[in-house]
Amino acid sequence: MAESAVSTVVQRLGDLLIQEAVFLDGVNEEVYGMQVELQRMQSFLRDADRRQDEEESVKNWVSEIRETAYDAEDIIEEFALKVALRRRSGMVNVMKRYATLAKETIELHNVGNEIQIIKNRISSLTNSLQTYGIIQRNDDWSPGLGRQQQQLRRSYSHIVEEDIVGLEEDVKVLAEQLVNSNGIVSICGMGGIGKTTLAKKVYHNSMVRHHFDAFAWAYVSQQCQVREVWEGILFKLTNPSKEQREEIANLRDEELVKRLYQVQLEKKCLVILDDIWTIPTWNNLCPAFPYWKTAGSKILLTTRKMDVALHPDPTCFLHVPPQLNDDESWELLKKKACVDNNYPDLRIRAEIERLGREMVGKCTGLPLAIIVLGGLLATKKTTFEWDVVRKNIISHLRRGKGDEQLLGVAEVLALSYHELPYQLKPCFLHLAHFPEDCEIQTKKMLRMWVAEGFVSSVYNGVEEETMEDVAQRYLGELVERCMVQVVERGTTGRIRTCRMHDLMRDLCVSKAKQENFLEVFNQSVASDHLADSFPWSMVREARSIGRLRRLAVVLEGDLHKFIPSGYKRNSHLRSLLYFHEKACHVENWGSLKSVFKNFKLLRVLDLEGIQSHGGKLPKEIGKLIHLRFLSLRDTDIDELPSTIGNLRYLQTLDLLTWNSTVQIPNVVWRLYRLRHLYLPESCGEDSYKWQLLNLVNLQTLVNFPAEKCEITDLVRLNHLKKLVIDDPKFGAIFRTPRVRFYRLQSLSFVSNEDSTVVQVIQGCPNLYKLHIEGQIEKLPECQQFSANLAKLNLLGSKLTEDPMPTLEKLPNLRILRLQMDSFLGNKMVCLDKGFPQLKSLFLYDLPNLEEWEVVEGAMANLFHLEISNCTSLKTVPEGLRFITSLREMEIRSMLKAFRTRLENGGEDYYKVQHVPSIAFRYCDY
């Protein structure tokens, strides 16, 4: 990853020369010279990166140049930090001023000498290129290249685990076993064989969905937290309210076990326990499951170990997924590599098949390895490129030792990393921060990528793409290469959450350690686990010698000190992240002072969810002038110091704390590089007025502080993409001619005048998401809404006219929520061809609704329907039986008679009998 590291440093030095010119006065030429030297070396690094696993000497050379580039960045940032902090402290008298100038002169001399030493190191390393036979390579990759092929693949990228070849019969057998037999069902097989994929197919099978009343899926994994697994399963089986969740969280373990046990006796429940590693793990979990006492509820577990699979019940139904045969393997590879689309010429396709079959043979029938190989080959355009990949696989296998089957899989996965464009390597390695089986929130992660400097804005020929857009494209490329799995997509198709397969994560963690990219400190096991049964022959686990730059701390309990003892001297740390699944407390926020004093080069600091006893963030935060990402979300901090205004590089500031009020000083206007600002409901009681005019880069503003700012300040924020505001005066700014928010994609606001809504909607012509709270006597006409609108929430609108004739004409609407008296009439009608793209419909708290009619042909793509607390509604529409796409229904807080009509044998069951999953919640009154 040396090429990526050097590229990042070159870009950073360029930024410093521009942005820190006042602080680098006197060493500008030296910094520029160092930047040029590193640029000259970049084109050689591509070849060196690819060869470092072949020769130890090349590996050492790569490690040394990477550390040299990091040292260069450290020297310049430290110098800029010293000068900035000294000048900010102010001068008391002339004598102090002269003393300061003298000190700066000495430091200028010293930093000049250090830069010269770095340049000499670079020159020496450059001269050794010939010794190692490293050649210059100018091949490049751009996220904009091959866009048509990317679009073809993107249609399938979100179904990484949906590609089942040769397992249709397995799904059928397992589904019948769960429905018709007693006892536990176990799926056992090696990592990557497709156990989870198969279990998910069974979990969503229509026969299974009709048979069971409630469903729960739990990822168990190696670091099993028994209490959290129990709670998660109970939440999914009972779908409790917020108050009930809090009550469950306060139960003693034995009370929790008893309640979960009882639920499975009372209802037919299907519980999936995915990825159980050890017998003790099962022994800890099993008291909550009455698997031998009831023929109704069932457990399906997946594991890699046969003794674990048979331990709960030696007579259980055991299924061992077979490895794919040659034809099935080629069929799966062909799908993932888009062979039929990319190679229409039959002669070329025959050669592609010959090469593909040889390569896929090295995957030994393991679906994960085949999928990853397919993702890699999908980026290759010629038979020559396919042959290069084939030779690389064979070459790596010849160097490996051990089980040939495991080696083939390991080398295919590792090759997928080596074949990444250098821009994507740090993004992939960054995923090693996240714990095993973690569902990663991508919006937050992408902003960290931007803060770390992994991405830069790109001009696409029309306008400059934002760094966040480029980061999203980088993630999409990792998904298309099947190195990352999509868990959930948002309304517009963007990836909302993602995860990594265990084996791919093992590669990621192992490679991150080798590259000295990051360390993961796990409170319970002291260091992150690497699968020692898997032979990463290309990935040496020993960490390269060098300065630690990123640290992830995985917490299992309370936090006694922010920095583990072994890491306190790593003053060059750039990123510090904390992960915890349960409540985490620290004695007081004052202990953060040591972090702020010792790690002044931090760019990313994520404290999300850590609790104390309230209090003020220490003023020493102001020393982190290089900080770009700061999250205090879900902490209990209730006051910020004025020194927060020193953080002039800050891009993301998240203050959505547990407290509805946080005292924020009038310094936010100084953070002019802010791109994403999340504010609490109230920013304090002082009378000072803020000015947001300086925040011209702002893209996200959540909870506009109406009590602090003039509403007209918003007009100057031309880059806003997301705005959440509850100021009733918001609509007034659109009465001024030519006020438009052309970039705004997501808007949540409060309406208090019916005329305001039309003005607001027309003033935001490119919205994708719209949430309106408050009364609207009449909806705007459909042509007045944005044609892009994909998600609409109406809350408390009190409409008297049926909204469906207007809303069903919105061409791209995918999610519609009508909530809390949004419609006061008694009848709604959905007409033929209406709602052509609607996927999810939510009808909540519409007490007057008595009749709902759906004409055949309406909502042809509806997938999910929820009806809650519409107590006057007697039955579901006849037209639901024509919506064959409908897969999920949830009925909650409705009369018992409504439920009875829809259940099997009820008079309305024929309308919904085609729906695989129907859940009833609180329908007993």
mmCIF file of N, CA, C and O in Angstrom, residues 14-50:
data_model
loop_
_atom_site.group_PDB
_atom_site.id
_atom_site.type_symbol
_atom_site.label_atom_id
_atom_site.label_comp_id
_atom_site.label_asym_id
_atom_site.label_seq_id
_atom_site.Cartn_x
_atom_site.Cartn_y
_atom_site.Cartn_z
ATOM 1 N N GLY A 14 0.660 19.192 -0.603
ATOM 2 C CA GLY A 14 0.132 20.252 -1.467
ATOM 3 C C GLY A 14 -0.906 21.093 -0.753
ATOM 4 O O GLY A 14 -0.905 22.327 -0.858
ATOM 5 N N ASP A 15 -1.794 20.424 -0.013
ATOM 6 C CA ASP A 15 -2.808 21.157 0.753
ATOM 7 C C ASP A 15 -2.161 22.063 1.795
ATOM 8 O O ASP A 15 -2.574 23.210 1.991
ATOM 9 N N LEU A 16 -1.144 21.533 2.477
ATOM 10 C CA LEU A 16 -0.477 22.322 3.515
ATOM 11 C C LEU A 16 0.211 23.555 2.917
ATOM 12 O O LEU A 16 0.208 24.632 3.519
ATOM 13 N N LEU A 17 0.798 23.377 1.741
ATOM 14 C CA LEU A 17 1.469 24.512 1.107
ATOM 15 C C LEU A 17 0.490 25.630 0.796
ATOM 16 O O LEU A 17 0.830 26.819 0.830
ATOM 17 N N ILE A 18 -0.765 25.244 0.502
ATOM 18 C CA ILE A 18 -1.790 26.249 0.188
ATOM 19 C C ILE A 18 -2.438 26.780 1.462
ATOM 20 O O ILE A 18 -2.516 27.988 1.692
ATOM 21 N N GLN A 19 -2.858 25.854 2.324
ATOM 22 C CA GLN A 19 -3.677 26.242 3.475
ATOM 23 C C GLN A 19 -2.850 26.743 4.657
ATOM 24 O O GLN A 19 -3.333 27.514 5.471
ATOM 25 N N GLU A 20 -1.606 26.297 4.753
ATOM 26 C CA GLU A 20 -0.785 26.679 5.896
ATOM 27 C C GLU A 20 0.370 27.587 5.482
ATOM 28 O O GLU A 20 1.410 27.618 6.134
ATOM 29 N N ALA A 21 0.200 28.293 4.376
ATOM 30 C CA ALA A 21 1.287 29.117 3.860
ATOM 31 C C ALA A 21 1.830 30.074 4.913
ATOM 32 O O ALA A 21 3.037 30.285 5.047
ATOM 33 N N VAL A 22 0.935 30.637 5.720
ATOM 34 C CA VAL A 22 1.355 31.602 6.730
ATOM 35 C C VAL A 22 2.221 30.945 7.805
ATOM 36 O O VAL A 22 3.118 31.586 8.370
ATOM 37 N N PHE A 23 1.982 29.659 8.077
ATOM 38 C CA PHE A 23 2.750 28.975 9.113
ATOM 39 C C PHE A 23 4.008 28.308 8.548
ATOM 40 O O PHE A 23 4.927 27.985 9.297
ATOM 41 N N LEU A 24 4.040 28.069 7.234
ATOM 42 C CA LEU A 24 5.185 27.399 6.620
ATOM 43 C C LEU A 24 6.121 28.390 5.948
ATOM 44 O O LEU A 24 7.027 27.997 5.220
ATOM 45 N N ASP A 25 5.881 29.668 6.177
ATOM 46 C CA ASP A 25 6.736 30.701 5.596
ATOM 47 C C ASP A 25 8.178 30.460 6.035
ATOM 48 O O ASP A 25 8.487 30.387 7.221
ATOM 49 N N GLY A 26 9.044 30.292 5.048
ATOM 50 C CA GLY A 26 10.443 30.031 5.355
ATOM 51 C C GLY A 26 10.872 28.630 4.989
ATOM 52 O O GLY A 26 12.059 28.371 4.805
ATOM 53 N N VAL A 27 9.923 27.697 4.899
ATOM 54 C CA VAL A 27 10.275 26.330 4.494
ATOM 55 C C VAL A 27 9.430 25.877 3.302
ATOM 56 O O VAL A 27 9.412 24.692 2.974
ATOM 57 N N ASN A 28 8.758 26.824 2.646
ATOM 58 C CA ASN A 28 7.894 26.464 1.514
ATOM 59 C C ASN A 28 8.652 25.706 0.433
ATOM 60 O O ASN A 28 8.182 24.684 -0.086
ATOM 61 N N GLU A 29 9.846 26.215 0.081
ATOM 62 C CA GLU A 29 10.619 25.602 -0.987
ATOM 63 C C GLU A 29 11.044 24.186 -0.616
ATOM 64 O O GLU A 29 11.017 23.275 -1.443
ATOM 65 N N GLU A 30 11.443 24.009 0.643
ATOM 66 C CA GLU A 30 11.858 22.680 1.094
ATOM 67 C C GLU A 30 10.692 21.690 1.035
ATOM 68 O O GLU A 30 10.848 20.548 0.611
ATOM 69 N N VAL A 31 9.510 22.146 1.476
ATOM 70 C CA VAL A 31 8.334 21.279 1.436
ATOM 71 C C VAL A 31 7.980 20.926 -0.003
ATOM 72 O O VAL A 31 7.686 19.762 -0.328
ATOM 73 N N TYR A 32 8.024 21.916 -0.866
ATOM 74 C CA TYR A 32 7.717 21.666 -2.282
ATOM 75 C C TYR A 32 8.705 20.668 -2.884
ATOM 76 O O TYR A 32 8.322 19.757 -3.630
ATOM 77 N N GLY A 33 9.999 20.828 -2.544
ATOM 78 C CA GLY A 33 11.006 19.907 -3.064
ATOM 79 C C GLY A 33 10.756 18.480 -2.605
ATOM 80 O O GLY A 33 10.928 17.522 -3.368
ATOM 81 N N MET A 34 10.368 18.323 -1.340
ATOM 82 C CA MET A 34 10.058 16.995 -0.814
ATOM 83 C C MET A 34 8.851 16.401 -1.530
ATOM 84 O O MET A 34 8.814 15.199 -1.837
ATOM 85 N N GLN A 35 7.857 17.238 -1.817
ATOM 86 C CA GLN A 35 6.665 16.780 -2.530
ATOM 87 C C GLN A 35 7.041 16.278 -3.924
ATOM 88 O O GLN A 35 6.572 15.220 -4.372
ATOM 89 N N VAL A 36 7.907 16.996 -4.604
ATOM 90 C CA VAL A 36 8.334 16.608 -5.954
ATOM 91 C C VAL A 36 9.068 15.272 -5.920
ATOM 92 O O VAL A 36 8.849 14.395 -6.764
ATOM 93 N N GLU A 37 9.955 15.083 -4.937
ATOM 94 C CA GLU A 37 10.704 13.826 -4.822
ATOM 95 C C GLU A 37 9.756 12.634 -4.644
ATOM 96 O O GLU A 37 9.947 11.585 -5.249
ATOM 97 N N LEU A 38 8.751 12.828 -3.810
ATOM 98 C CA LEU A 38 7.792 11.746 -3.589
ATOM 99 C C LEU A 38 6.965 11.471 -4.843
ATOM 100 O O LEU A 38 6.648 10.318 -5.147
ATOM 101 N N GLN A 39 6.618 12.528 -5.570
ATOM 102 C CA GLN A 39 5.847 12.346 -6.799
ATOM 103 C C GLN A 39 6.627 11.518 -7.816
ATOM 104 O O GLN A 39 6.064 10.673 -8.514
ATOM 105 N N ARG A 40 7.923 11.772 -7.906
ATOM 106 C CA ARG A 40 8.757 11.027 -8.857
ATOM 107 C C ARG A 40 8.747 9.534 -8.541
ATOM 108 O O ARG A 40 8.855 8.687 -9.420
ATOM 109 N N MET A 41 8.655 9.209 -7.271
ATOM 110 C CA MET A 41 8.721 7.814 -6.866
ATOM 111 C C MET A 41 7.397 7.079 -7.080
ATOM 112 O O MET A 41 7.378 5.846 -7.202
ATOM 113 N N GLN A 42 6.279 7.815 -7.166
ATOM 114 C CA GLN A 42 4.961 7.176 -7.196
ATOM 115 C C GLN A 42 4.814 6.132 -8.285
ATOM 116 O O GLN A 42 4.277 5.056 -8.060
ATOM 117 N N SER A 43 5.287 6.439 -9.483
ATOM 118 C CA SER A 43 5.054 5.532 -10.608
ATOM 119 C C SER A 43 5.800 4.212 -10.443
ATOM 120 O O SER A 43 5.468 3.218 -11.087
ATOM 121 N N PHE A 44 6.865 4.178 -9.589
ATOM 122 C CA PHE A 44 7.580 2.934 -9.348
ATOM 123 C C PHE A 44 6.888 2.071 -8.292
ATOM 124 O O PHE A 44 7.106 0.869 -8.220
ATOM 125 N N LEU A 45 6.081 2.708 -7.472
ATOM 126 C CA LEU A 45 5.535 2.009 -6.317
ATOM 127 C C LEU A 45 4.493 0.971 -6.707
ATOM 128 O O LEU A 45 4.266 0.009 -5.977
ATOM 129 N N ARG A 46 3.836 1.178 -7.859
ATOM 130 C CA ARG A 46 2.833 0.208 -8.285
ATOM 131 C C ARG A 46 3.463 -1.165 -8.477
ATOM 132 O O ARG A 46 2.942 -2.189 -8.062
ATOM 133 N N ASP A 47 4.634 -1.167 -9.124
ATOM 134 C CA ASP A 47 5.340 -2.427 -9.342
ATOM 135 C C ASP A 47 5.864 -2.997 -8.022
ATOM 136 O O ASP A 47 5.763 -4.195 -7.765
ATOM 137 N N ALA A 48 6.363 -2.105 -7.155
ATOM 138 C CA ALA A 48 6.899 -2.560 -5.876
ATOM 139 C C ALA A 48 5.810 -3.164 -5.002
ATOM 140 O O ALA A 48 6.013 -4.209 -4.368
ATOM 141 N N ASP A 49 4.666 -2.535 -4.963
ATOM 142 C CA ASP A 49 3.554 -3.058 -4.155
ATOM 143 C C ASP A 49 3.170 -4.461 -4.598
ATOM 144 O O ASP A 49 2.860 -5.330 -3.777
ATOM 145 N N ARG A 50 3.195 -4.686 -5.911
ATOM 146 C CA ARG A 50 2.769 -5.989 -6.420
ATOM 147 C C ARG A 50 3.814 -7.074 -6.176
ATOM 148 O O ARG A 50 3.485 -8.255 -6.204
#
